[in-house]
Coordinates of C-alpha atoms in Angstrom, one line a residue:
M1 CA -20.1 1.2 4.7
R2 CA -17.5 0.1 2.2
I3 CA -14.3 1.9 1.8
T4 CA -12.0 1.5 -1.3
Y5 CA -8.5 2.3 -0.3
L6 CA -6.4 3.6 -3.2
F7 CA -2.7 3.0 -2.5
D8 CA 0.7 2.0 -3.7
A9 CA 2.8 -0.5 -1.7
L10 CA 5.9 1.7 -2.1
C11 CA 4.2 4.9 -1.1
G12 CA 5.6 6.3 2.1
W13 CA 2.4 8.3 2.8
C14 CA 0.4 5.1 2.5
Y15 CA 2.7 3.5 5.0
G16 CA 2.1 6.5 7.2
A17 CA -1.6 6.0 6.8
G18 CA -1.3 2.4 7.9
P19 CA -2.5 2.8 11.5
A20 CA -5.6 4.7 10.4
I21 CA -6.5 2.1 7.8
E22 CA -6.3 -0.6 10.4
R23 CA -8.6 1.4 12.7
L24 CA -11.1 1.7 9.8
A25 CA -10.9 -2.0 9.1
A26 CA -11.6 -2.7 12.7
L27 CA -14.9 -0.8 12.8
E28 CA -17.9 -3.2 12.8
D29 CA -19.9 -1.4 10.2
V30 CA -17.0 -0.8 7.8
T31 CA -15.4 -3.0 5.1
V32 CA -12.0 -1.8 3.7
E33 CA -11.2 -3.1 0.2
L34 CA -7.6 -2.6 -0.9
A35 CA -7.3 -1.1 -4.4
P36 CA -3.6 -1.2 -5.5
T37 CA -3.0 1.6 -8.1
G38 CA 0.4 0.4 -9.4
L39 CA 1.5 4.1 -9.5
F40 CA 5.1 2.9 -9.0
A41 CA 4.9 -0.1 -11.2
G42 CA 5.5 -0.5 -14.9
A43 CA 6.0 3.0 -16.4
G44 CA 6.0 4.4 -12.9
A45 CA 9.0 2.4 -11.8
R46 CA 12.5 3.9 -11.7
S47 CA 16.1 3.2 -10.8
M48 CA 17.3 4.2 -7.4
D49 CA 20.0 6.9 -7.5
A50 CA 21.5 9.3 -4.9
G51 CA 19.2 12.2 -5.8
F52 CA 16.0 10.2 -5.6
A53 CA 17.2 8.5 -2.4
A54 CA 17.8 11.9 -0.7
Y55 CA 14.5 13.2 -1.9
A56 CA 12.7 10.0 -0.5
W57 CA 14.4 10.2 2.8
Q58 CA 13.6 13.9 3.3
N59 CA 10.0 13.1 2.5
D60 CA 10.1 10.0 4.8
Q61 CA 11.2 12.2 7.7
R62 CA 8.2 14.4 7.2
I63 CA 5.9 11.4 7.3
A64 CA 7.6 10.1 10.4
R65 CA 7.1 13.5 12.2
L66 CA 3.4 13.6 11.2
T67 CA 2.4 10.0 11.8
G68 CA 5.0 8.5 14.2
Q69 CA 5.7 5.7 11.8
P70 CA 9.3 4.6 11.9
F71 CA 11.8 4.8 9.0
T72 CA 15.0 3.2 10.2
E73 CA 18.6 3.7 9.3
V74 CA 18.8 0.1 8.0
Y75 CA 16.1 1.1 5.5
R76 CA 18.0 4.1 4.6
S77 CA 21.3 2.3 4.0
Q78 CA 20.0 -1.0 2.5
V79 CA 17.1 0.1 0.5
L80 CA 17.6 3.7 -0.4
G81 CA 21.3 3.3 -0.5
A82 CA 21.1 0.4 -3.1
T83 CA 22.1 2.6 -6.0
G84 CA 20.9 1.0 -9.3
S85 CA 18.2 -1.1 -7.7
L86 CA 14.7 -0.7 -9.1
F87 CA 12.0 1.2 -7.3
D88 CA 9.1 -0.8 -8.6
S89 CA 5.9 -1.7 -6.7
A90 CA 4.9 -4.6 -9.1
P91 CA 6.4 -7.3 -6.8
A92 CA 4.7 -6.2 -3.6
T93 CA 1.4 -5.6 -5.5
L94 CA 1.7 -9.2 -6.9
G95 CA 2.1 -10.4 -3.3
I96 CA -1.1 -8.6 -2.2
V97 CA -3.1 -9.8 -5.2
A98 CA -1.9 -13.4 -4.7
T99 CA -3.0 -13.2 -1.1
G100 CA -6.4 -11.8 -2.1
I101 CA -7.1 -14.7 -4.4
E102 CA -6.8 -17.3 -1.8
A103 CA -7.0 -15.5 1.6
P104 CA -8.7 -12.1 1.0
G105 CA -9.2 -11.5 4.7
R106 CA -5.4 -11.2 5.1
E107 CA -4.7 -8.5 2.5
I108 CA -4.3 -5.7 5.0
E109 CA -2.2 -7.8 7.2
I110 CA 0.1 -8.6 4.3
L111 CA 0.3 -5.0 3.2
K112 CA 1.4 -4.0 6.7
R113 CA 3.9 -6.8 6.8
L114 CA 5.4 -5.7 3.4
Q115 CA 5.6 -2.1 4.5
R116 CA 7.3 -3.0 7.8
A117 CA 9.7 -5.2 6.0
R118 CA 10.7 -2.2 3.8
Y119 CA 10.7 0.7 6.2
E120 CA 11.7 -0.9 9.4
E121 CA 13.7 -4.0 8.5
G122 CA 15.4 -2.7 5.4
R123 CA 14.2 -5.5 3.1
D124 CA 13.7 -4.5 -0.5
I125 CA 10.1 -5.4 -1.5
A126 CA 10.8 -4.3 -5.0
D127 CA 12.4 -7.7 -5.3
R128 CA 9.9 -10.5 -6.1
A129 CA 12.1 -13.1 -4.3
I130 CA 11.9 -11.0 -1.0
V131 CA 8.2 -10.6 -1.3
A132 CA 7.7 -14.4 -1.8
D133 CA 9.9 -14.9 1.2
L134 CA 7.7 -12.6 3.3
L135 CA 4.6 -14.4 2.2
A136 CA 6.2 -17.8 3.1
E137 CA 7.1 -16.4 6.5
A138 CA 3.4 -15.5 7.0
A139 CA 2.4 -19.2 6.2
L140 CA 1.2 -18.3 2.7
T141 CA 3.3 -20.9 1.1
Y142 CA 1.3 -21.4 -2.1
Q143 CA 0.9 -17.6 -2.7
A144 CA 4.7 -17.3 -2.2
Q145 CA 5.3 -19.9 -4.9
R146 CA 2.9 -18.0 -7.3
V147 CA 4.8 -14.7 -6.7
R148 CA 8.1 -16.5 -7.4
S149 CA 6.7 -17.8 -10.7
P150 CA 3.6 -15.7 -11.7
D151 CA 1.1 -17.7 -13.7
E152 CA -1.4 -16.2 -16.2
E153 CA -4.3 -16.2 -13.6
L154 CA -2.3 -14.2 -11.1
L155 CA -1.0 -11.7 -13.8
A156 CA -4.6 -11.3 -15.1
A157 CA -5.8 -10.6 -11.5
Y158 CA -3.0 -8.2 -11.0
H159 CA -4.0 -6.2 -14.0
R160 CA -7.7 -6.2 -13.2
R161 CA -7.0 -4.9 -9.7
I162 CA -4.8 -2.0 -11.0
D163 CA -7.2 -1.1 -13.9
A164 CA -10.1 -0.9 -11.4
A165 CA -8.1 1.3 -9.0
R166 CA -7.0 3.6 -11.8
A167 CA -10.6 3.8 -13.1
D168 CA -11.6 5.0 -9.7
M169 CA -8.8 7.5 -9.7
R170 CA -10.0 8.9 -13.0
R171 CA -13.6 8.9 -11.9
F172 CA -13.0 10.9 -8.7
G173 CA -10.1 13.1 -10.0
V174 CA -7.5 11.5 -7.8
D175 CA -3.9 12.2 -8.8
G176 CA -2.1 10.7 -5.8
V177 CA -2.4 8.2 -3.0
P178 CA -3.4 7.4 -0.3
A179 CA -7.1 8.1 -1.1
L180 CA -10.4 6.8 0.1
V181 CA -13.6 6.3 -1.8
L182 CA -16.7 5.6 0.5
D183 CA -19.8 3.7 -0.6
D184 CA -22.5 4.3 2.0
G185 CA -25.3 2.7 0.1
A186 CA -26.5 6.0 -1.3
G187 CA -23.6 6.4 -3.7
R188 CA -19.8 6.6 -3.8
R189 CA -17.9 9.7 -2.8
L190 CA -14.3 10.7 -2.2
L191 CA -13.1 11.3 1.4
R192 CA -10.3 13.6 2.3
G193 CA -7.1 11.6 2.3
N194 CA -5.3 14.0 4.7
A195 CA -7.8 13.0 7.4
L196 CA -5.8 9.7 7.6
F197 CA -3.0 11.6 9.3
G198 CA -3.9 12.6 12.9
H199 CA -7.5 13.5 12.2
F200 CA -9.4 10.1 12.6
D201 CA -12.4 11.7 14.4
L202 CA -12.8 14.1 11.5
L203 CA -12.6 11.2 9.0
L204 CA -15.3 9.4 10.9
A205 CA -17.5 12.4 11.0
E206 CA -17.1 12.9 7.2
M207 CA -17.9 9.2 6.6
R208 CA -21.1 9.5 8.6
A209 CA -22.2 12.8 7.2
A210 CA -25.4 12.6 5.2

């Protein structure tokens, strides 16, 4: 089975879904492919202000209660509290795409590392320099250099990945993330995204249903 995981690196619900995604990727008969949608990149980016920060923190607390994923005070103060900073998932997405070009088997690991850096360590992964630092810390030195100074090949790969993810969103009528598209060999179908949150057995049953 092949699962396309539609996500955005700055989506709190996608961070909450992280443990379930790791469990899926660990299954012997399942391959999980990351499909960054860029929902919060480009036109979807915005400046951080007090109103948006308050809304995000309230939503984050709901995700924490439902999933057990931590959202720390240092994240609240240093990331959400950075008024005027940009809420933009393009840098983190570039980091994931750069990883995928050279080390595709590490994409899920790097997504988790980026999410943990933001929500637990209070590091702003909307900053390309910080994303590059995180890649370098993960011994992805060449990928870090490419994120610091994106070349045409990386930018083209970035746009291809986002275009493909958005095409799937349109095809399956998805208007938000996280979302899962299953290819079981007989065709592709959308799985219920809410099964990622505390209903893993139901997710497995749905995947294996004829």
